GROMACS .gro file of C-alpha atoms in nm:
model
  399
    1UNK     CA    1   0.003  -0.004   0.007
    2UNK     CA    2   0.125   0.349  -0.083
    3UNK     CA    3   0.297   0.532   0.218
    4UNK     CA    4   0.052   0.825   0.187
    5UNK     CA    5  -0.250   0.597   0.189
    6UNK     CA    6  -0.120   0.430   0.523
    7UNK     CA    7  -0.040   0.764   0.685
    8UNK     CA    8  -0.389   0.902   0.603
    9UNK     CA    9  -0.548   0.596   0.754
   10UNK     CA   10  -0.343   0.627   1.056
   11UNK     CA   11  -0.441   1.000   1.099
   12UNK     CA   12  -0.807   0.946   1.026
   13UNK     CA   13  -0.849   0.629   1.218
   14UNK     CA   14  -0.646   0.708   1.517
   15UNK     CA   15  -0.473   0.360   1.545
   16UNK     CA   16  -0.599   0.039   1.697
   17UNK     CA   17  -0.765   0.041   2.050
   18UNK     CA   18  -0.517  -0.058   2.323
   19UNK     CA   19  -0.642  -0.372   2.524
   20UNK     CA   20  -0.628  -0.161   2.860
   21UNK     CA   21  -0.867   0.115   2.735
   22UNK     CA   22  -1.244   0.117   2.685
   23UNK     CA   23  -1.332   0.125   2.327
   24UNK     CA   24  -1.608   0.394   2.269
   25UNK     CA   25  -1.813   0.439   1.965
   26UNK     CA   26  -1.973   0.782   1.885
   27UNK     CA   27  -2.323   0.623   1.890
   28UNK     CA   28  -2.254   0.495   2.255
   29UNK     CA   29  -2.096   0.833   2.349
   30UNK     CA   30  -2.411   1.022   2.233
   31UNK     CA   31  -2.662   0.784   2.392
   32UNK     CA   32  -2.489   0.803   2.740
   33UNK     CA   33  -2.444   1.170   2.724
   34UNK     CA   34  -2.816   1.226   2.668
   35UNK     CA   35  -2.874   1.040   3.000
   36UNK     CA   36  -2.564   1.122   3.207
   37UNK     CA   37  -2.442   1.461   3.102
   38UNK     CA   38  -2.449   1.749   3.369
   39UNK     CA   39  -2.789   1.938   3.339
   40UNK     CA   40  -2.981   1.641   3.235
   41UNK     CA   41  -3.104   1.535   3.584
   42UNK     CA   42  -3.195   1.911   3.647
   43UNK     CA   43  -3.418   1.928   3.351
   44UNK     CA   44  -3.583   1.597   3.444
   45UNK     CA   45  -3.654   1.745   3.796
   46UNK     CA   46  -3.792   2.050   3.650
   47UNK     CA   47  -4.036   1.840   3.431
   48UNK     CA   48  -4.150   1.661   3.740
   49UNK     CA   49  -4.203   1.984   3.908
   50UNK     CA   50  -4.414   2.100   3.628
   51UNK     CA   51  -4.631   1.795   3.645
   52UNK     CA   52  -4.685   1.865   4.014
   53UNK     CA   53  -4.816   2.208   3.898
   54UNK     CA   54  -5.093   2.041   3.700
   55UNK     CA   55  -5.207   1.857   4.004
   56UNK     CA   56  -5.212   2.175   4.190
   57UNK     CA   57  -5.421   2.359   3.930
   58UNK     CA   58  -5.667   2.068   3.936
   59UNK     CA   59  -5.709   2.087   4.321
   60UNK     CA   60  -6.036   2.248   4.452
   61UNK     CA   61  -5.999   2.486   4.724
   62UNK     CA   62  -6.040   2.293   5.082
   63UNK     CA   63  -6.384   2.227   5.225
   64UNK     CA   64  -6.469   2.427   5.518
   65UNK     CA   65  -6.636   2.257   5.831
   66UNK     CA   66  -6.808   2.458   6.070
   67UNK     CA   67  -6.929   2.373   6.424
   68UNK     CA   68  -7.098   2.603   6.675
   69UNK     CA   69  -7.298   2.617   7.003
   70UNK     CA   70  -7.446   2.852   7.239
   71UNK     CA   71  -7.702   2.926   7.510
   72UNK     CA   72  -7.946   3.093   7.274
   73UNK     CA   73  -8.109   2.979   6.948
   74UNK     CA   74  -7.966   2.814   6.756
   75UNK     CA   75  -7.820   2.608   7.037
   76UNK     CA   76  -7.594   2.410   6.805
   77UNK     CA   77  -7.495   2.420   6.428
   78UNK     CA   78  -7.305   2.188   6.205
   79UNK     CA   79  -7.228   2.271   5.846
   80UNK     CA   80  -6.988   2.264   5.543
   81UNK     CA   81  -6.920   2.521   5.283
   82UNK     CA   82  -6.721   2.500   4.951
   83UNK     CA   83  -6.572   2.789   4.752
   84UNK     CA   84  -6.626   2.719   4.387
   85UNK     CA   85  -6.397   2.851   4.101
   86UNK     CA   86  -6.545   3.084   3.858
   87UNK     CA   87  -6.669   2.894   3.546
   88UNK     CA   88  -6.395   2.853   3.305
   89UNK     CA   89  -6.093   2.976   3.540
   90UNK     CA   90  -6.001   2.630   3.663
   91UNK     CA   91  -5.988   2.494   3.335
   92UNK     CA   92  -5.768   2.769   3.199
   93UNK     CA   93  -5.533   2.726   3.492
   94UNK     CA   94  -5.509   2.344   3.418
   95UNK     CA   95  -5.445   2.413   3.053
   96UNK     CA   96  -5.166   2.669   3.143
   97UNK     CA   97  -5.016   2.416   3.375
   98UNK     CA   98  -5.027   2.139   3.105
   99UNK     CA   99  -4.866   2.370   2.862
  100UNK     CA  100  -4.594   2.420   3.132
  101UNK     CA  101  -4.529   2.044   3.135
  102UNK     CA  102  -4.500   2.048   2.749
  103UNK     CA  103  -4.265   2.334   2.781
  104UNK     CA  104  -4.053   2.150   3.058
  105UNK     CA  105  -4.040   1.817   2.850
  106UNK     CA  106  -3.921   2.023   2.546
  107UNK     CA  107  -3.664   2.196   2.765
  108UNK     CA  108  -3.527   1.843   2.869
  109UNK     CA  109  -3.519   1.720   2.525
  110UNK     CA  110  -3.340   2.058   2.408
  111UNK     CA  111  -3.085   1.998   2.680
  112UNK     CA  112  -3.029   1.663   2.575
  113UNK     CA  113  -2.951   1.796   2.217
  114UNK     CA  114  -2.707   2.033   2.376
  115UNK     CA  115  -2.554   1.736   2.573
  116UNK     CA  116  -2.508   1.556   2.243
  117UNK     CA  117  -2.339   1.846   2.081
  118UNK     CA  118  -2.103   1.897   2.366
  119UNK     CA  119  -2.034   1.523   2.388
  120UNK     CA  120  -1.948   1.532   2.019
  121UNK     CA  121  -1.703   1.801   2.063
  122UNK     CA  122  -1.537   1.622   2.349
  123UNK     CA  123  -1.525   1.293   2.176
  124UNK     CA  124  -1.359   1.443   1.869
  125UNK     CA  125  -1.133   1.641   2.088
  126UNK     CA  126  -1.013   1.306   2.214
  127UNK     CA  127  -0.983   1.168   1.859
  128UNK     CA  128  -0.778   1.475   1.746
  129UNK     CA  129  -0.562   1.442   2.054
  130UNK     CA  130  -0.497   1.066   1.982
  131UNK     CA  131  -0.424   1.155   1.602
  132UNK     CA  132  -0.169   1.409   1.724
  133UNK     CA  133  -0.009   1.141   1.935
  134UNK     CA  134   0.026   0.911   1.623
  135UNK     CA  135   0.171   1.221   1.423
  136UNK     CA  136   0.419   1.301   1.699
  137UNK     CA  137   0.512   0.931   1.729
  138UNK     CA  138   0.566   0.934   1.351
  139UNK     CA  139   0.772   1.249   1.383
  140UNK     CA  140   0.980   1.078   1.656
  141UNK     CA  141   1.052   0.768   1.430
  142UNK     CA  142   1.155   0.984   1.136
  143UNK     CA  143   1.354   1.204   1.361
  144UNK     CA  144   1.544   0.877   1.486
  145UNK     CA  145   1.596   0.788   1.120
  146UNK     CA  146   1.752   1.119   1.041
  147UNK     CA  147   1.966   1.102   1.350
  148UNK     CA  148   2.094   0.744   1.244
  149UNK     CA  149   2.138   0.891   0.876
  150UNK     CA  150   2.356   1.183   1.017
  151UNK     CA  151   2.546   0.954   1.246
  152UNK     CA  152   2.635   0.733   0.955
  153UNK     CA  153   2.742   1.040   0.736
  154UNK     CA  154   2.942   1.184   1.023
  155UNK     CA  155   3.135   0.851   1.090
  156UNK     CA  156   3.218   0.818   0.732
  157UNK     CA  157   3.335   1.175   0.694
  158UNK     CA  158   3.053   1.267   0.452
  159UNK     CA  159   2.893   1.528   0.708
  160UNK     CA  160   3.023   1.743   0.988
  161UNK     CA  161   2.945   1.682   1.344
  162UNK     CA  162   2.711   1.965   1.339
  163UNK     CA  163   2.468   1.772   1.157
  164UNK     CA  164   2.464   1.489   1.416
  165UNK     CA  165   2.416   1.755   1.692
  166UNK     CA  166   2.122   1.914   1.514
  167UNK     CA  167   1.964   1.565   1.442
  168UNK     CA  168   1.996   1.466   1.802
  169UNK     CA  169   1.826   1.810   1.901
  170UNK     CA  170   1.551   1.749   1.661
  171UNK     CA  171   1.504   1.401   1.788
  172UNK     CA  172   1.470   1.512   2.152
  173UNK     CA  173   1.233   1.780   2.066
  174UNK     CA  174   0.999   1.551   1.892
  175UNK     CA  175   1.006   1.326   2.187
  176UNK     CA  176   0.925   1.612   2.413
  177UNK     CA  177   0.631   1.705   2.198
  178UNK     CA  178   0.511   1.340   2.204
  179UNK     CA  179   0.506   1.341   2.592
  180UNK     CA  180   0.297   1.642   2.588
  181UNK     CA  181   0.045   1.502   2.346
  182UNK     CA  182   0.026   1.202   2.551
  183UNK     CA  183  -0.076   1.410   2.859
  184UNK     CA  184  -0.338   1.586   2.666
  185UNK     CA  185  -0.490   1.259   2.558
  186UNK     CA  186  -0.518   1.154   2.936
  187UNK     CA  187  -0.674   1.502   3.026
  188UNK     CA  188  -0.929   1.496   2.750
  189UNK     CA  189  -1.020   1.136   2.811
  190UNK     CA  190  -1.121   1.235   3.169
  191UNK     CA  191  -1.311   1.529   3.033
  192UNK     CA  192  -1.516   1.309   2.812
  193UNK     CA  193  -1.581   1.072   3.110
  194UNK     CA  194  -1.769   1.349   3.279
  195UNK     CA  195  -2.019   1.366   3.001
  196UNK     CA  196  -2.078   0.973   3.028
  197UNK     CA  197  -2.077   0.948   3.395
  198UNK     CA  198  -1.781   0.722   3.377
  199UNK     CA  199  -1.469   0.678   3.593
  200UNK     CA  200  -1.237   0.949   3.464
  201UNK     CA  201  -0.938   0.722   3.566
  202UNK     CA  202  -1.025   0.480   3.301
  203UNK     CA  203  -0.887   0.568   2.956
  204UNK     CA  204  -1.126   0.598   2.664
  205UNK     CA  205  -1.061   0.493   2.313
  206UNK     CA  206  -1.283   0.651   2.046
  207UNK     CA  207  -1.308   0.443   1.737
  208UNK     CA  208  -1.542   0.646   1.501
  209UNK     CA  209  -1.374   0.917   1.282
  210UNK     CA  210  -1.581   0.928   0.983
  211UNK     CA  211  -1.661   1.274   0.871
  212UNK     CA  212  -2.027   1.381   0.903
  213UNK     CA  213  -2.276   1.411   0.644
  214UNK     CA  214  -2.371   1.738   0.496
  215UNK     CA  215  -2.759   1.779   0.502
  216UNK     CA  216  -2.929   2.047   0.269
  217UNK     CA  217  -2.994   2.381   0.432
  218UNK     CA  218  -3.362   2.346   0.362
  219UNK     CA  219  -3.363   2.013   0.538
  220UNK     CA  220  -3.200   2.161   0.844
  221UNK     CA  221  -3.432   2.445   0.863
  222UNK     CA  222  -3.737   2.229   0.826
  223UNK     CA  223  -3.620   2.004   1.114
  224UNK     CA  224  -3.531   2.303   1.328
  225UNK     CA  225  -3.883   2.429   1.288
  226UNK     CA  226  -4.011   2.125   1.490
  227UNK     CA  227  -3.715   2.109   1.744
  228UNK     CA  228  -3.777   2.086   2.125
  229UNK     CA  229  -3.675   2.454   2.196
  230UNK     CA  230  -3.926   2.586   1.928
  231UNK     CA  231  -4.182   2.372   2.075
  232UNK     CA  232  -4.110   2.497   2.440
  233UNK     CA  233  -4.143   2.854   2.306
  234UNK     CA  234  -4.461   2.770   2.151
  235UNK     CA  235  -4.600   2.615   2.473
  236UNK     CA  236  -4.490   2.912   2.669
  237UNK     CA  237  -4.728   3.138   2.453
  238UNK     CA  238  -5.004   2.912   2.493
  239UNK     CA  239  -4.966   2.892   2.862
  240UNK     CA  240  -4.953   3.260   2.895
  241UNK     CA  241  -5.264   3.293   2.693
  242UNK     CA  242  -5.447   3.040   2.920
  243UNK     CA  243  -5.320   3.236   3.239
  244UNK     CA  244  -5.470   3.549   3.092
  245UNK     CA  245  -5.801   3.381   3.045
  246UNK     CA  246  -5.802   3.257   3.392
  247UNK     CA  247  -5.705   3.598   3.530
  248UNK     CA  248  -5.994   3.752   3.357
  249UNK     CA  249  -6.248   3.505   3.463
  250UNK     CA  250  -6.120   3.532   3.822
  251UNK     CA  251  -6.231   3.895   3.810
  252UNK     CA  252  -6.591   3.778   3.813
  253UNK     CA  253  -6.766   3.719   4.158
  254UNK     CA  254  -6.671   3.367   4.279
  255UNK     CA  255  -6.938   3.168   4.455
  256UNK     CA  256  -6.903   2.978   4.794
  257UNK     CA  257  -7.200   2.748   4.863
  258UNK     CA  258  -7.283   2.602   5.199
  259UNK     CA  259  -7.518   2.383   5.371
  260UNK     CA  260  -7.563   2.352   5.768
  261UNK     CA  261  -7.799   2.186   6.025
  262UNK     CA  262  -7.904   2.400   6.321
  263UNK     CA  263  -8.073   2.305   6.638
  264UNK     CA  264  -8.324   2.511   6.818
  265UNK     CA  265  -8.557   2.506   7.099
  266UNK     CA  266  -8.504   2.333   7.433
  267UNK     CA  267  -8.177   2.170   7.432
  268UNK     CA  268  -8.172   2.231   7.050
  269UNK     CA  269  -8.415   1.937   6.992
  270UNK     CA  270  -8.558   2.103   6.684
  271UNK     CA  271  -8.330   2.067   6.391
  272UNK     CA  272  -8.347   2.282   6.082
  273UNK     CA  273  -8.167   2.270   5.754
  274UNK     CA  274  -8.026   2.582   5.602
  275UNK     CA  275  -7.839   2.657   5.280
  276UNK     CA  276  -7.615   2.976   5.194
  277UNK     CA  277  -7.468   3.119   4.884
  278UNK     CA  278  -7.196   3.383   4.909
  279UNK     CA  279  -7.003   3.566   4.643
  280UNK     CA  280  -6.636   3.715   4.663
  281UNK     CA  281  -6.667   4.024   4.437
  282UNK     CA  282  -6.336   4.184   4.325
  283UNK     CA  283  -6.375   4.567   4.320
  284UNK     CA  284  -6.037   4.712   4.255
  285UNK     CA  285  -5.707   4.619   4.097
  286UNK     CA  286  -5.612   4.464   3.769
  287UNK     CA  287  -5.282   4.355   3.863
  288UNK     CA  288  -5.313   3.993   3.779
  289UNK     CA  289  -5.456   4.062   3.434
  290UNK     CA  290  -5.191   4.330   3.367
  291UNK     CA  291  -4.925   4.070   3.459
  292UNK     CA  292  -5.069   3.805   3.248
  293UNK     CA  293  -5.090   4.035   2.939
  294UNK     CA  294  -4.726   4.125   2.991
  295UNK     CA  295  -4.634   3.776   3.018
  296UNK     CA  296  -4.783   3.706   2.672
  297UNK     CA  297  -4.598   3.972   2.530
  298UNK     CA  298  -4.278   3.830   2.662
  299UNK     CA  299  -4.352   3.495   2.549
  300UNK     CA  300  -4.411   3.605   2.178
  301UNK     CA  301  -4.099   3.823   2.204
  302UNK     CA  302  -3.889   3.524   2.317
  303UNK     CA  303  -4.045   3.288   2.057
  304UNK     CA  304  -3.973   3.545   1.772
  305UNK     CA  305  -3.623   3.613   1.898
  306UNK     CA  306  -3.559   3.241   1.923
  307UNK     CA  307  -3.685   3.182   1.567
  308UNK     CA  308  -3.466   3.456   1.420
  309UNK     CA  309  -3.158   3.358   1.621
  310UNK     CA  310  -3.207   2.989   1.519
  311UNK     CA  311  -3.232   3.070   1.134
  312UNK     CA  312  -2.922   3.277   1.142
  313UNK     CA  313  -2.698   3.042   1.349
  314UNK     CA  314  -2.806   2.758   1.121
  315UNK     CA  315  -2.721   2.929   0.797
  316UNK     CA  316  -2.382   3.029   0.946
  317UNK     CA  317  -2.308   2.681   1.089
  318UNK     CA  318  -2.407   2.517   0.765
  319UNK     CA  319  -2.178   2.734   0.572
  320UNK     CA  320  -1.888   2.641   0.799
  321UNK     CA  321  -1.960   2.279   0.776
  322UNK     CA  322  -1.957   2.285   0.397
  323UNK     CA  323  -1.638   2.478   0.406
  324UNK     CA  324  -1.477   2.248   0.644
  325UNK     CA  325  -1.577   1.938   0.451
  326UNK     CA  326  -1.439   2.067   0.139
  327UNK     CA  327  -1.112   2.144   0.302
  328UNK     CA  328  -1.092   1.802   0.456
  329UNK     CA  329  -1.151   1.654   0.108
  330UNK     CA  330  -0.866   1.851  -0.028
  331UNK     CA  331  -0.636   1.729   0.244
  332UNK     CA  332  -0.737   1.368   0.195
  333UNK     CA  333  -0.712   1.377  -0.183
  334UNK     CA  334  -0.422   1.603  -0.266
  335UNK     CA  335  -0.233   1.767   0.012
  336UNK     CA  336  -0.154   1.485   0.241
  337UNK     CA  337  -0.015   1.243  -0.038
  338UNK     CA  338   0.215   1.524  -0.167
  339UNK     CA  339   0.340   1.586   0.176
  340UNK     CA  340   0.417   1.227   0.234
  341UNK     CA  341   0.603   1.199  -0.112
  342UNK     CA  342   0.799   1.520  -0.036
  343UNK     CA  343   0.913   1.393   0.308
  344UNK     CA  344   1.014   1.051   0.167
  345UNK     CA  345   1.224   1.195  -0.113
  346UNK     CA  346   1.385   1.453   0.119
  347UNK     CA  347   1.504   1.161   0.359
  348UNK     CA  348   1.637   0.947   0.052
  349UNK     CA  349   1.824   1.251  -0.086
  350UNK     CA  350   1.990   1.324   0.245
  351UNK     CA  351   2.092   0.950   0.282
  352UNK     CA  352   2.233   0.958  -0.075
  353UNK     CA  353   2.429   1.280   0.022
  354UNK     CA  354   2.255   1.514  -0.245
  355UNK     CA  355   2.114   1.751   0.007
  356UNK     CA  356   2.202   1.907   0.344
  357UNK     CA  357   2.032   1.812   0.678
  358UNK     CA  358   1.863   2.153   0.691
  359UNK     CA  359   1.666   2.054   0.374
  360UNK     CA  360   1.560   1.725   0.530
  361UNK     CA  361   1.460   1.910   0.852
  362UNK     CA  362   1.255   2.148   0.654
  363UNK     CA  363   1.069   1.869   0.460
  364UNK     CA  364   1.005   1.681   0.796
  365UNK     CA  365   0.872   1.996   0.954
  366UNK     CA  366   0.645   2.077   0.659
  367UNK     CA  367   0.514   1.714   0.647
  368UNK     CA  368   0.453   1.715   1.037
  369UNK     CA  369   0.259   2.061   0.991
  370UNK     CA  370   0.061   1.929   0.702
  371UNK     CA  371  -0.049   1.623   0.909
  372UNK     CA  372  -0.161   1.837   1.193
  373UNK     CA  373  -0.349   2.066   0.954
  374UNK     CA  374  -0.530   1.760   0.826
  375UNK     CA  375  -0.612   1.650   1.176
  376UNK     CA  376  -0.745   1.998   1.252
  377UNK     CA  377  -0.944   2.001   0.928
  378UNK     CA  378  -1.114   1.677   1.034
  379UNK     CA  379  -1.193   1.812   1.390
  380UNK     CA  380  -1.323   2.134   1.245
  381UNK     CA  381  -1.572   1.940   1.034
  382UNK     CA  382  -1.704   1.757   1.350
  383UNK     CA  383  -1.711   2.072   1.561
  384UNK     CA  384  -1.896   2.248   1.273
  385UNK     CA  385  -2.162   1.960   1.262
  386UNK     CA  386  -2.213   1.995   1.651
  387UNK     CA  387  -2.250   2.358   1.599
  388UNK     CA  388  -2.509   2.294   1.336
  389UNK     CA  389  -2.689   2.060   1.545
  390UNK     CA  390  -2.691   2.294   1.833
  391UNK     CA  391  -2.811   2.565   1.618
  392UNK     CA  392  -3.100   2.351   1.503
  393UNK     CA  393  -3.170   2.215   1.851
  394UNK     CA  394  -3.238   1.866   1.722
  395UNK     CA  395  -3.018   1.573   1.650
  396UNK     CA  396  -2.932   1.570   1.276
  397UNK     CA  397  -2.752   1.234   1.255
  398UNK     CA  398  -3.044   1.033   1.364
  399UNK     CA  399  -3.259   0.836   1.099
   0.00000   0.00000   0.00000
């Protein structure tokens, strides 16, 4: 197999999982993140709280039990009274609470989408770090080959001792960079473990590195219109409107009905049944209505701002993803193979004594930088897809 092809596979696939590491697919990462990522438990608790508000809205005022007695008539009395909601107000309060549940549920699903995007970034940050380790390992190998070639040429008198000193320095520098990259891998593995609720001391080995698929802009916009966050804003508007209806109805007189038994005559021996109907009549103040009307304006404003922001962010993220995928394709098809060829030819030329060590070092440095740029291009494509998914507010890689 051609050397450039081998190098490209190493860069894009990140090597073979080590037996002491936990192999982790992207699909498993995203699934675990939606259940274990920070903030998920909070949104679940808020949804349960919203469901409790529905039960509160359905609950009628408590029944009032009255007992009385005295030396004059009526000698004793026992009765119950119940305050009734204004017709239509209780149903409106229940509807508002139910819309609150829909909003909380949508917020939970929106938080899960954000967790997916964050986990994707963390996953491919670890992929990038492992690929940089592979690149650094390759650089160390080539630096050692250059040092060996410089040593052989110095011992045969074909090159000055300065070449050998410079080759040793380049090899030591490459080894130091490898150690730094290995430390970064351990750190990023621990950060990814946080999203998954796993032990951060256990190294994770990502195995998925395929580039994301570019969806059409129209498809993304259509999906985003049904995203959980859009549904949450719509539910907020409906809840605010229901609250306003309830506030207006509650300005009507609210009835309280009661029934009692009273005892009169000697020792209260004569019992009589008595009924009552009272009304609470609001006379002043529109505070609840004014607040409900303002809440509707706020809900509409938030929904419109969210829609405009979502469209703008989707268009920007889609453009970045298209550019990132195009750049990645250029690296895979043209740039990396040319860099591999130039590096190999420079090493062969120095071994044959046709060029100086400085030319070999320049070729090695350029090839390493090209590999790093290719890794960054792959990472940029993945983070651009995560940004697009976050802007849309819905998973875009699910069928």
